[in-house]
Short mmCIF file of C-alpha atoms in Angstrom, two decimals:
data_model
loop_
_atom_site.label_atom_id
_atom_site.label_comp_id
_atom_site.label_asym_id
_atom_site.label_seq_id
_atom_site.Cartn_x
_atom_site.Cartn_y
_atom_site.Cartn_z
CA UNK A 271 -16.55 -86.60 -114.43
CA UNK A 272 -13.24 -88.24 -115.25
CA UNK A 273 -10.55 -87.46 -112.64
CA UNK A 274 -8.10 -86.79 -115.46
CA UNK A 275 -10.22 -83.78 -116.44
CA UNK A 276 -9.85 -82.01 -113.09
CA UNK A 277 -6.10 -82.55 -113.26
CA UNK A 278 -5.91 -80.53 -116.48
CA UNK A 279 -4.61 -76.94 -116.31
CA UNK A 280 -7.00 -74.05 -116.82
CA UNK A 281 -5.40 -73.37 -120.20
CA UNK A 282 -6.72 -76.77 -121.39
CA UNK A 283 -10.11 -76.54 -119.68
CA UNK A 284 -11.04 -73.02 -120.72
CA UNK A 285 -11.51 -73.84 -124.44
CA UNK A 286 -13.71 -76.82 -123.45
CA UNK A 287 -15.92 -74.55 -121.36
CA UNK A 288 -16.00 -71.90 -124.07
CA UNK A 289 -17.16 -74.32 -126.74
CA UNK A 290 -19.59 -75.94 -124.24
CA UNK A 291 -17.88 -79.36 -124.34
CA UNK A 292 -17.91 -79.35 -120.56
CA UNK A 293 -20.16 -77.57 -118.09
CA UNK A 294 -18.92 -75.25 -115.31
CA UNK A 295 -21.44 -77.00 -113.04
CA UNK A 296 -20.01 -80.47 -113.76
CA UNK A 297 -16.45 -79.20 -113.43
CA UNK A 298 -17.11 -77.36 -110.18
CA UNK A 299 -18.89 -80.33 -108.62
CA UNK A 300 -16.07 -82.65 -109.63
CA UNK A 301 -13.44 -80.32 -108.13
CA UNK A 302 -15.48 -79.90 -104.92
CA UNK A 303 -16.01 -83.67 -104.62
CA UNK A 304 -12.28 -84.24 -104.98
CA UNK A 305 -11.39 -81.42 -102.58
CA UNK A 306 -13.71 -82.83 -99.91
CA UNK A 307 -12.24 -86.30 -100.40
CA UNK A 308 -8.67 -85.04 -100.10
CA UNK A 309 -9.31 -82.64 -97.22
CA UNK A 310 -8.66 -85.18 -94.46
CA UNK A 311 -5.28 -86.02 -95.99
CA UNK A 312 -4.12 -82.62 -97.22
CA UNK A 313 -6.01 -80.11 -95.04
CA UNK A 314 -5.71 -77.47 -97.75
CA UNK A 315 -8.95 -75.68 -96.89
CA UNK A 316 -10.18 -73.84 -93.81
CA UNK A 317 -13.65 -73.60 -95.32
CA UNK A 318 -15.19 -75.17 -98.43
CA UNK A 319 -18.20 -73.21 -99.72
CA UNK A 320 -19.98 -75.80 -101.84
CA UNK A 321 -23.45 -74.25 -101.89
CA UNK A 322 -22.25 -70.82 -103.05
CA UNK A 323 -19.84 -72.39 -105.55
CA UNK A 324 -22.53 -74.53 -107.16
CA UNK A 325 -24.86 -71.53 -107.42
CA UNK A 326 -22.13 -69.46 -109.05
CA UNK A 327 -21.31 -72.29 -111.45
CA UNK A 328 -24.96 -72.50 -112.54
CA UNK A 329 -24.99 -68.77 -113.20
CA UNK A 330 -21.74 -69.03 -115.18
CA UNK A 331 -23.11 -71.91 -117.22
CA UNK A 332 -26.19 -69.92 -118.16
CA UNK A 333 -24.08 -66.93 -119.18
CA UNK A 334 -21.92 -69.10 -121.42
CA UNK A 335 -24.94 -70.84 -122.96
CA UNK A 336 -26.29 -67.36 -123.75
CA UNK A 337 -23.08 -66.46 -125.57
CA UNK A 338 -21.65 -64.24 -122.82
CA UNK A 339 -18.26 -65.93 -122.36
CA UNK A 340 -16.01 -63.66 -120.31
CA UNK A 341 -12.60 -65.24 -120.81
CA UNK A 342 -10.11 -67.83 -119.62
CA UNK A 343 -11.28 -68.11 -115.99
CA UNK A 344 -15.03 -68.01 -116.68
CA UNK A 345 -16.57 -71.03 -114.97
CA UNK A 346 -13.25 -72.13 -113.46
CA UNK A 347 -13.21 -73.23 -109.78
CA UNK A 348 -10.66 -71.25 -107.78
CA UNK A 349 -10.01 -70.73 -104.08
CA UNK A 350 -8.30 -67.88 -102.25
CA UNK A 351 -5.87 -67.80 -99.36
CA UNK A 352 -7.82 -67.01 -96.21
CA UNK A 353 -6.41 -63.51 -95.72
CA UNK A 354 -8.03 -62.25 -98.95
CA UNK A 355 -11.52 -60.87 -98.34
CA UNK A 356 -14.64 -62.20 -100.02
CA UNK A 357 -17.71 -60.25 -98.99
CA UNK A 358 -19.74 -61.97 -96.26
CA UNK A 359 -17.43 -64.99 -96.36
CA UNK A 360 -15.67 -66.04 -93.15
CA UNK A 361 -12.04 -64.93 -93.36
CA UNK A 362 -10.05 -66.33 -90.43
CA UNK A 363 -6.57 -65.14 -91.54
CA UNK A 364 -5.50 -68.48 -90.11
CA UNK A 365 -6.18 -67.17 -86.61
CA UNK A 366 -8.36 -67.75 -83.59
CA UNK A 367 -9.08 -64.03 -83.15
CA UNK A 368 -10.62 -63.68 -86.62
CA UNK A 369 -12.41 -67.05 -86.65
CA UNK A 370 -15.81 -65.38 -87.10
CA UNK A 371 -14.75 -62.36 -89.15
CA UNK A 372 -16.86 -61.70 -92.24
CA UNK A 373 -15.72 -58.77 -94.41
CA UNK A 374 -18.37 -56.38 -95.70
CA UNK A 375 -16.60 -55.92 -99.02
CA UNK A 376 -14.52 -57.82 -101.56
CA UNK A 377 -10.78 -57.54 -101.98
CA UNK A 378 -10.00 -55.94 -105.32
CA UNK A 379 -8.55 -59.22 -106.60
CA UNK A 380 -11.70 -61.07 -105.53
CA UNK A 381 -13.87 -58.51 -107.29
CA UNK A 382 -11.80 -58.80 -110.48
CA UNK A 383 -11.97 -62.59 -110.44
CA UNK A 384 -15.70 -62.50 -109.83
CA UNK A 385 -16.09 -60.08 -112.76
CA UNK A 386 -14.10 -62.56 -114.87
CA UNK A 387 -16.55 -65.31 -113.99
CA UNK A 388 -14.33 -67.40 -111.68
CA UNK A 389 -16.07 -69.75 -109.20
CA UNK A 390 -14.93 -69.41 -105.56
CA UNK A 391 -14.89 -72.80 -103.87
CA UNK A 392 -13.59 -71.81 -100.44
CA UNK A 393 -10.85 -70.29 -98.33
CA UNK A 394 -7.44 -71.94 -98.03
CA UNK A 395 -5.31 -72.84 -95.05
CA UNK A 396 -2.42 -70.55 -94.22
CA UNK A 397 0.15 -69.85 -91.55
CA UNK A 398 -1.37 -67.82 -88.70
CA UNK A 399 -1.60 -64.20 -89.87
CA UNK A 400 0.77 -65.17 -92.72
CA UNK A 401 3.67 -64.95 -90.27
CA UNK A 402 5.63 -68.12 -90.99
CA UNK A 403 6.94 -70.44 -93.68
CA UNK A 404 5.67 -73.93 -92.79
CA UNK A 405 1.85 -73.63 -92.75
CA UNK A 406 1.79 -75.64 -89.52
CA UNK A 407 -1.24 -73.79 -88.24
CA UNK A 408 -1.94 -74.03 -84.47
CA UNK A 409 -5.70 -73.44 -84.87
CA UNK A 410 -6.64 -75.26 -88.10
CA UNK A 411 -3.89 -77.87 -88.34
CA UNK A 412 -0.97 -78.19 -90.72
CA UNK A 413 -1.58 -78.32 -94.43
CA UNK A 414 0.20 -81.38 -95.78
CA UNK A 415 2.23 -81.86 -98.91
CA UNK A 416 0.39 -83.92 -101.58
CA UNK A 417 3.68 -85.49 -102.66
CA UNK A 418 4.29 -86.84 -99.15
CA UNK A 419 1.79 -86.01 -96.41
CA UNK A 420 4.48 -86.21 -93.71
CA UNK A 421 6.11 -83.16 -95.29
CA UNK A 422 5.33 -79.45 -95.05
CA UNK A 423 3.70 -77.54 -97.86
CA UNK A 424 5.65 -74.41 -97.02
CA UNK A 425 3.96 -71.19 -96.07
CA UNK A 426 2.40 -68.95 -95.51
CA UNK A 427 0.33 -69.80 -98.61
CA UNK A 428 0.62 -73.51 -97.99
CA UNK A 429 -3.04 -74.30 -98.48
CA UNK A 430 -2.94 -72.64 -101.87
CA UNK A 431 0.06 -74.69 -102.97
CA UNK A 432 -1.39 -77.93 -101.62
CA UNK A 433 -4.83 -77.41 -103.18
CA UNK A 434 -3.43 -76.79 -106.64
CA UNK A 435 -0.93 -79.68 -106.41
CA UNK A 436 -3.60 -82.09 -105.14
CA UNK A 437 -6.15 -81.12 -107.86
CA UNK A 438 -8.40 -79.82 -105.10
CA UNK A 439 -8.51 -76.55 -106.97
CA UNK A 440 -7.66 -75.47 -110.48
CA UNK A 441 -5.82 -72.31 -109.42
CA UNK A 442 -5.35 -70.05 -106.42
CA UNK A 443 -4.04 -66.76 -105.13
CA UNK A 444 -1.42 -66.51 -102.43
CA UNK A 445 0.31 -63.64 -100.70
CA UNK A 446 4.06 -63.08 -100.48
CA UNK A 447 5.82 -60.80 -97.99
CA UNK A 448 9.11 -62.65 -97.52
CA UNK A 449 8.57 -65.61 -99.85
CA UNK A 450 5.11 -66.93 -99.02
CA UNK A 451 4.06 -67.63 -102.62
CA UNK A 452 7.37 -68.94 -103.86
CA UNK A 453 8.18 -71.22 -100.90
CA UNK A 454 4.99 -73.36 -101.11
CA UNK A 455 5.11 -73.23 -104.91
CA UNK A 456 8.55 -74.84 -104.85
CA UNK A 457 7.74 -77.42 -102.15
CA UNK A 458 4.40 -78.41 -103.71
CA UNK A 459 5.62 -78.44 -107.32
CA UNK A 460 3.40 -75.66 -108.70
CA UNK A 461 4.01 -72.31 -110.39
CA UNK A 462 4.03 -69.26 -108.12
CA UNK A 463 4.53 -65.63 -109.12
CA UNK A 464 5.27 -62.68 -106.83
CA UNK A 465 4.62 -59.72 -109.10
CA UNK A 466 6.30 -56.33 -108.95
CA UNK A 467 5.27 -54.43 -105.81
CA UNK A 468 2.17 -52.46 -106.76
CA UNK A 469 1.42 -54.46 -109.89
CA UNK A 470 -1.53 -56.13 -108.09
CA UNK A 471 -3.74 -54.33 -105.57
CA UNK A 472 -3.63 -55.59 -101.99
CA UNK A 473 -6.81 -53.72 -101.04
CA UNK A 474 -9.02 -56.01 -98.97
CA UNK A 475 -6.21 -58.27 -97.80
CA UNK A 476 -5.22 -58.62 -94.16
CA UNK A 477 -1.69 -57.31 -94.10
CA UNK A 478 1.49 -58.78 -92.63
CA UNK A 479 3.97 -56.02 -93.53
CA UNK A 480 2.42 -53.45 -95.90
CA UNK A 481 5.67 -52.29 -97.49
CA UNK A 482 6.41 -55.84 -98.71
CA UNK A 483 2.98 -57.46 -99.16
CA UNK A 484 2.19 -58.86 -102.62
CA UNK A 485 -0.64 -60.97 -104.09
CA UNK A 486 0.05 -63.36 -106.94
CA UNK A 487 -1.03 -66.49 -108.81
CA UNK A 488 -0.37 -70.06 -107.75
CA UNK A 489 -1.23 -72.39 -110.61
CA UNK A 490 -0.50 -75.68 -112.35
CA UNK A 491 1.51 -74.14 -115.16
CA UNK A 492 2.87 -70.88 -116.48
CA UNK A 493 0.01 -70.26 -118.92
CA UNK A 494 -2.48 -70.45 -116.06
CA UNK A 495 -0.40 -67.96 -114.07
CA UNK A 496 -0.19 -65.59 -117.03
CA UNK A 497 -3.95 -65.69 -117.54
CA UNK A 498 -4.62 -65.15 -113.86
CA UNK A 499 -2.19 -62.25 -113.62
CA UNK A 500 -3.92 -60.70 -116.63
CA UNK A 501 -7.12 -60.52 -114.59
CA UNK A 502 -5.80 -59.26 -111.24
CA UNK A 503 -3.07 -56.82 -112.36
CA UNK A 504 -3.63 -53.11 -112.75
CA UNK A 505 -4.00 -49.80 -110.97
CA UNK A 506 -6.58 -49.56 -108.19
CA UNK A 507 -7.77 -46.25 -106.73
CA UNK A 508 -8.40 -48.04 -103.44
CA UNK A 509 -4.72 -48.97 -103.15
CA UNK A 510 -2.46 -45.90 -103.57
CA UNK A 511 0.61 -48.14 -103.92
CA UNK A 512 -0.58 -49.67 -107.18
CA UNK A 513 1.27 -48.73 -110.35
CA UNK A 514 -0.24 -46.74 -113.20
CA UNK A 515 1.50 -48.70 -115.98
CA UNK A 516 -1.14 -50.83 -117.72
CA UNK A 517 -0.72 -54.62 -117.57
CA UNK A 518 0.67 -56.40 -120.61
CA UNK A 519 -1.07 -59.28 -122.36
CA UNK A 520 0.98 -61.89 -120.53
CA UNK A 521 -0.36 -64.85 -122.48
CA UNK A 522 0.70 -63.32 -125.79
CA UNK A 523 4.30 -63.12 -124.53
CA UNK A 524 4.63 -66.90 -123.96
CA UNK A 525 6.79 -67.69 -126.95
CA UNK A 526 9.49 -69.80 -125.33
CA UNK A 527 12.11 -67.83 -127.25
CA UNK A 528 15.13 -67.29 -125.00
CA UNK A 529 17.63 -66.70 -127.78
CA UNK A 530 19.91 -63.89 -126.65
CA UNK A 531 18.53 -63.86 -123.09
CA UNK A 532 21.28 -62.95 -120.59
CA UNK A 533 21.01 -64.88 -117.31
CA UNK A 534 22.82 -63.47 -114.29
CA UNK A 535 24.21 -65.96 -111.80
CA UNK A 536 25.52 -64.86 -108.40
CA UNK A 537 27.35 -67.98 -107.27
CA UNK A 538 28.33 -66.61 -103.87
CA UNK A 539 24.81 -65.69 -102.76
CA UNK A 540 22.26 -67.61 -104.81
CA UNK A 541 24.10 -70.94 -104.88
CA UNK A 542 25.41 -70.82 -101.33
CA UNK A 543 24.77 -73.97 -99.28
CA UNK A 544 22.37 -75.71 -101.68
CA UNK A 545 21.49 -79.41 -101.56
CA UNK A 546 23.55 -81.12 -104.28
CA UNK A 547 20.55 -82.69 -106.02
CA UNK A 548 18.59 -79.42 -105.91
CA UNK A 549 21.56 -77.56 -107.35
CA UNK A 550 21.95 -80.14 -110.13
CA UNK A 551 18.28 -79.81 -111.15
CA UNK A 552 18.53 -76.02 -111.33
CA UNK A 553 21.83 -76.03 -113.23
CA UNK A 554 20.52 -78.64 -115.68
CA UNK A 555 17.67 -76.27 -116.55
CA UNK A 556 20.03 -73.34 -116.91
CA UNK A 557 22.04 -75.43 -119.37
CA UNK A 558 18.80 -76.20 -121.20
CA UNK A 559 18.17 -72.47 -121.58
CA UNK A 560 21.74 -72.03 -122.82
CA UNK A 561 21.23 -74.77 -125.42
CA UNK A 562 18.26 -72.72 -126.66
CA UNK A 563 20.25 -69.54 -127.10
CA UNK A 564 20.47 -67.97 -123.65
CA UNK A 565 23.78 -66.74 -122.25
CA UNK A 566 25.05 -66.91 -118.68
CA UNK A 567 26.98 -64.09 -117.04
CA UNK A 568 28.57 -64.51 -113.63
CA UNK A 569 27.92 -61.53 -111.38
CA UNK A 570 28.48 -60.41 -107.81
CA UNK A 571 25.97 -58.45 -105.72
CA UNK A 572 27.70 -57.69 -102.38
CA UNK A 573 24.69 -55.82 -100.95
CA UNK A 574 22.70 -59.09 -100.82
CA UNK A 575 24.66 -60.19 -97.76
CA UNK A 576 22.72 -57.79 -95.52
CA UNK A 577 19.24 -58.85 -96.52
CA UNK A 578 18.43 -60.99 -93.46
CA UNK A 579 18.57 -58.09 -91.02
CA UNK A 580 16.66 -55.75 -93.34
CA UNK A 581 13.83 -58.23 -93.76
CA UNK A 582 13.63 -58.98 -90.04
CA UNK A 583 13.51 -55.31 -89.06
CA UNK A 584 10.90 -54.45 -91.68
CA UNK A 585 8.53 -57.35 -91.21
CA UNK A 586 8.69 -57.47 -87.42
CA UNK A 587 8.25 -53.70 -87.06
CA UNK A 588 5.24 -53.57 -89.37
CA UNK A 589 3.64 -56.77 -88.07
CA UNK A 590 4.06 -55.53 -84.50
CA UNK A 591 2.27 -52.28 -85.34
CA UNK A 592 -0.67 -54.31 -86.75
CA UNK A 593 -0.95 -56.84 -83.90
CA UNK A 594 0.28 -54.89 -80.87
CA UNK A 595 -3.13 -53.93 -79.48
CA UNK A 596 -4.64 -57.39 -79.92
CA UNK A 597 -1.55 -59.04 -78.44
CA UNK A 598 -1.57 -56.89 -75.29
CA UNK A 599 -5.28 -57.54 -74.80
CA UNK A 600 -5.14 -61.31 -75.19
CA UNK A 601 -1.76 -62.92 -75.93
CA UNK A 602 -3.16 -66.40 -75.35
CA UNK A 603 -5.38 -66.01 -78.41
CA UNK A 604 -2.25 -66.21 -80.57
CA UNK A 605 -0.57 -69.48 -81.43
CA UNK A 606 2.63 -70.38 -79.59
CA UNK A 607 4.85 -69.41 -82.55
CA UNK A 608 3.54 -65.86 -82.88
CA UNK A 609 3.26 -65.47 -79.13
CA UNK A 610 6.91 -66.45 -78.70
CA UNK A 611 8.00 -63.99 -81.39
CA UNK A 612 6.12 -61.04 -79.90
CA UNK A 613 7.21 -61.87 -76.34
CA UNK A 614 10.90 -62.48 -77.02
CA UNK A 615 11.92 -60.09 -79.79
CA UNK A 616 12.51 -56.43 -79.10
CA UNK A 617 10.69 -54.11 -81.48
CA UNK A 618 13.27 -52.19 -83.53
CA UNK A 619 13.57 -48.47 -82.90
CA UNK A 620 12.19 -45.92 -85.33
CA UNK A 621 15.78 -45.07 -86.23
CA UNK A 622 16.57 -48.71 -87.00
CA UNK A 623 13.44 -49.00 -89.11
CA UNK A 624 14.19 -45.88 -91.14
CA UNK A 625 17.78 -46.98 -91.68
CA UNK A 626 16.53 -50.34 -92.91
CA UNK A 627 14.21 -48.67 -95.43
CA UNK A 628 17.09 -46.58 -96.74
CA UNK A 629 19.23 -49.71 -97.04
CA UNK A 630 16.41 -51.38 -98.99
CA UNK A 631 16.49 -48.51 -101.48
CA UNK A 632 20.26 -48.89 -101.90
CA UNK A 633 19.83 -52.64 -102.45
CA UNK A 634 17.22 -52.02 -105.11
CA UNK A 635 19.47 -49.49 -106.85
CA UNK A 636 22.29 -52.02 -106.92
CA UNK A 637 20.03 -54.70 -108.38
CA UNK A 638 18.72 -52.29 -111.01
CA UNK A 639 22.32 -51.65 -112.07
CA UNK A 640 22.77 -55.40 -112.44
CA UNK A 641 19.73 -55.51 -114.70
CA UNK A 642 21.40 -53.05 -117.04
CA UNK A 643 23.68 -55.92 -118.10
CA UNK A 644 21.55 -59.05 -117.51
CA UNK A 645 17.89 -59.78 -118.27
CA UNK A 646 17.06 -62.08 -115.35
CA UNK A 647 18.65 -63.63 -112.29
CA UNK A 648 18.20 -67.38 -111.80
CA UNK A 649 18.64 -69.38 -108.61
CA UNK A 650 17.12 -72.31 -106.77
CA UNK A 651 13.85 -71.19 -105.19
CA UNK A 652 14.85 -73.09 -102.05
CA UNK A 653 18.11 -74.90 -101.22
CA UNK A 654 16.22 -78.01 -100.08
CA UNK A 655 13.09 -80.07 -100.68
CA UNK A 656 10.17 -80.33 -98.24
CA UNK A 657 11.19 -81.32 -94.66
CA UNK A 658 9.00 -83.15 -92.16
CA UNK A 659 6.08 -81.37 -90.52
CA UNK A 660 7.15 -80.15 -87.08
CA UNK A 661 10.86 -79.97 -87.89
CA UNK A 662 12.71 -76.69 -87.37
CA UNK A 663 15.73 -77.90 -89.31
CA UNK A 664 16.63 -79.21 -92.74
CA UNK A 665 19.42 -81.48 -93.91
CA UNK A 666 21.58 -79.90 -96.61
CA UNK A 667 24.36 -82.17 -97.83
CA UNK A 668 24.54 -83.95 -94.46
CA UNK A 669 24.59 -80.75 -92.40
CA UNK A 670 21.77 -79.62 -90.10
CA UNK A 671 20.56 -76.12 -91.02
CA UNK A 672 17.92 -73.83 -89.52
CA UNK A 673 14.75 -74.15 -91.62
CA UNK A 674 13.58 -70.52 -91.56
CA UNK A 675 17.01 -69.06 -92.24
CA UNK A 676 17.64 -71.42 -95.15
CA UNK A 677 14.12 -70.99 -96.61
CA UNK A 678 14.25 -67.20 -96.69
CA UNK A 679 17.82 -66.78 -97.96
CA UNK A 680 16.94 -66.78 -101.68
CA UNK A 681 13.56 -65.16 -101.08
CA UNK A 682 14.60 -61.89 -99.49
CA UNK A 683 16.21 -59.96 -102.37
CA UNK A 684 12.98 -59.79 -104.42
CA UNK A 685 10.84 -59.30 -101.29
CA UNK A 686 12.85 -56.34 -100.00
CA UNK A 687 13.08 -54.61 -103.37
CA UNK A 688 9.61 -55.36 -104.71
CA UNK A 689 11.08 -56.94 -107.83
CA UNK A 690 9.04 -59.65 -109.57
CA UNK A 691 10.05 -63.26 -108.94
CA UNK A 692 8.68 -66.50 -110.37
CA UNK A 693 9.10 -70.03 -109.05
CA UNK A 694 8.59 -72.92 -111.49
CA UNK A 695 9.05 -76.66 -110.98
CA UNK A 696 12.33 -77.90 -112.43
CA UNK A 697 12.73 -81.48 -111.23
CA UNK A 698 12.53 -83.83 -108.27
CA UNK A 699 14.65 -85.23 -105.49
CA UNK A 700 13.46 -88.45 -103.86
CA UNK A 701 9.95 -87.87 -105.17
CA UNK A 702 9.73 -84.28 -103.88
CA UNK A 703 9.59 -81.24 -106.17
CA UNK A 704 12.44 -78.81 -106.76
CA UNK A 705 11.80 -75.16 -107.69
CA UNK A 706 13.75 -72.74 -109.86
CA UNK A 707 13.47 -68.99 -109.20
CA UNK A 708 13.60 -66.28 -111.88
CA UNK A 709 13.93 -62.64 -110.76
CA UNK A 710 13.70 -59.62 -113.06
CA UNK A 711 13.57 -55.83 -113.04
CA UNK A 712 10.33 -53.96 -112.27
CA UNK A 713 7.33 -54.87 -114.44
CA UNK A 714 9.18 -57.69 -116.23
CA UNK A 715 6.51 -60.30 -115.42
CA UNK A 716 6.01 -61.07 -119.11
CA UNK A 717 9.68 -61.92 -119.51
CA UNK A 718 9.80 -64.02 -116.34
CA UNK A 719 6.75 -65.97 -117.42
CA UNK A 720 8.27 -66.57 -120.84
CA UNK A 721 11.52 -67.89 -119.34
CA UNK A 722 9.47 -70.02 -116.93
CA UNK A 723 7.45 -71.31 -119.86
CA UNK A 724 10.65 -72.46 -121.50
CA UNK A 725 11.82 -74.18 -118.31
CA UNK A 726 8.45 -75.89 -118.22
CA UNK A 727 9.08 -77.35 -121.67
CA UNK A 728 12.14 -79.08 -120.26
CA UNK A 729 10.02 -80.98 -117.75
CA UNK A 730 7.83 -82.79 -120.28
#
């Protein structure tokens, strides 16, 4: 099969499968062949499940030949981050402790994708227990950026970003607690959506911090993300945090019409200490939206300045509760990064944790007031492009900055408040992708995707 075919987005391939111009079996084999070829360079997968994938593709092909086409992702090869459960499939969570763990049930998102006819090709590399932003995994090796294999993919969903960018998979799911979908999406040049908290069930996913965990699409373009969200969104009785509001038809909302859209820009927070070339790419795309009828309103959100402490207290407290017993039993089973964190950081008190949750509510209220006057907030996804693997620092306009602190700065507001946030590619610097982030009020995924779709038109 022509390599140009497996580089096509799902939105282009789905009609070809539907009308039987291409076979799910041929497509799946071509994607698997390419993934296996690229694995030594990219290390996107922890496990490739060729035999199961080919069997599923044959079943999908027969269904389609019999006239039982299920929709956009029927017969489409897709892989999941390795903290999302697939029944009887090894799910390592990027760890040594869970290296032989096989769940006895499917995650809700895996079940929904299976029901939609998607073909699972394997489990994708991730930061150990999703606790990190580089995807430099101590047990399974670093995933490497397809644009430059000396560079990080970002994490914790780095394997997902790398696989989609390298054409080793047609689409993926990642998880996002403090930015782990959006960071690798930006660094790998793919589309990544963190939905509203509760829009997508997290049942059957190994948690990092339950009050901030999200699952979302990582895809080649906005249409693919919209179609994937359409499948996985919705209320789930197995996850009491899911929302009752029914999902919209996200594909139908992709009009590209931004006339009258009001874009909020917080210069002090969201454009603070950004690489000059990254900033230019983002601002050029904002101007493109303005030329197509959008309006920009400068705003100030003072409460954003306290987000670092709130995120640290929340994530560390909840992650400590999950891993405390295993860590005390066998700290050496954890990688050096997680081991150092658990050994050197004092667990916040219950009082500190409760205060942080109250502060998160106040932050969300302030952002909701902002959304009474603007439709979306736009910022760079990250203030830099991908740094070297193994580096703890980034260069921003000639100044050395701490990687983690810089990476999470623009991520935290949407993570802490559960608001939806989309990262879309918006340009390049020195051959490395730049991401643009769009944040909206609760359940505004359709609007974010539509704005992202318009930004996407500016890249062609």
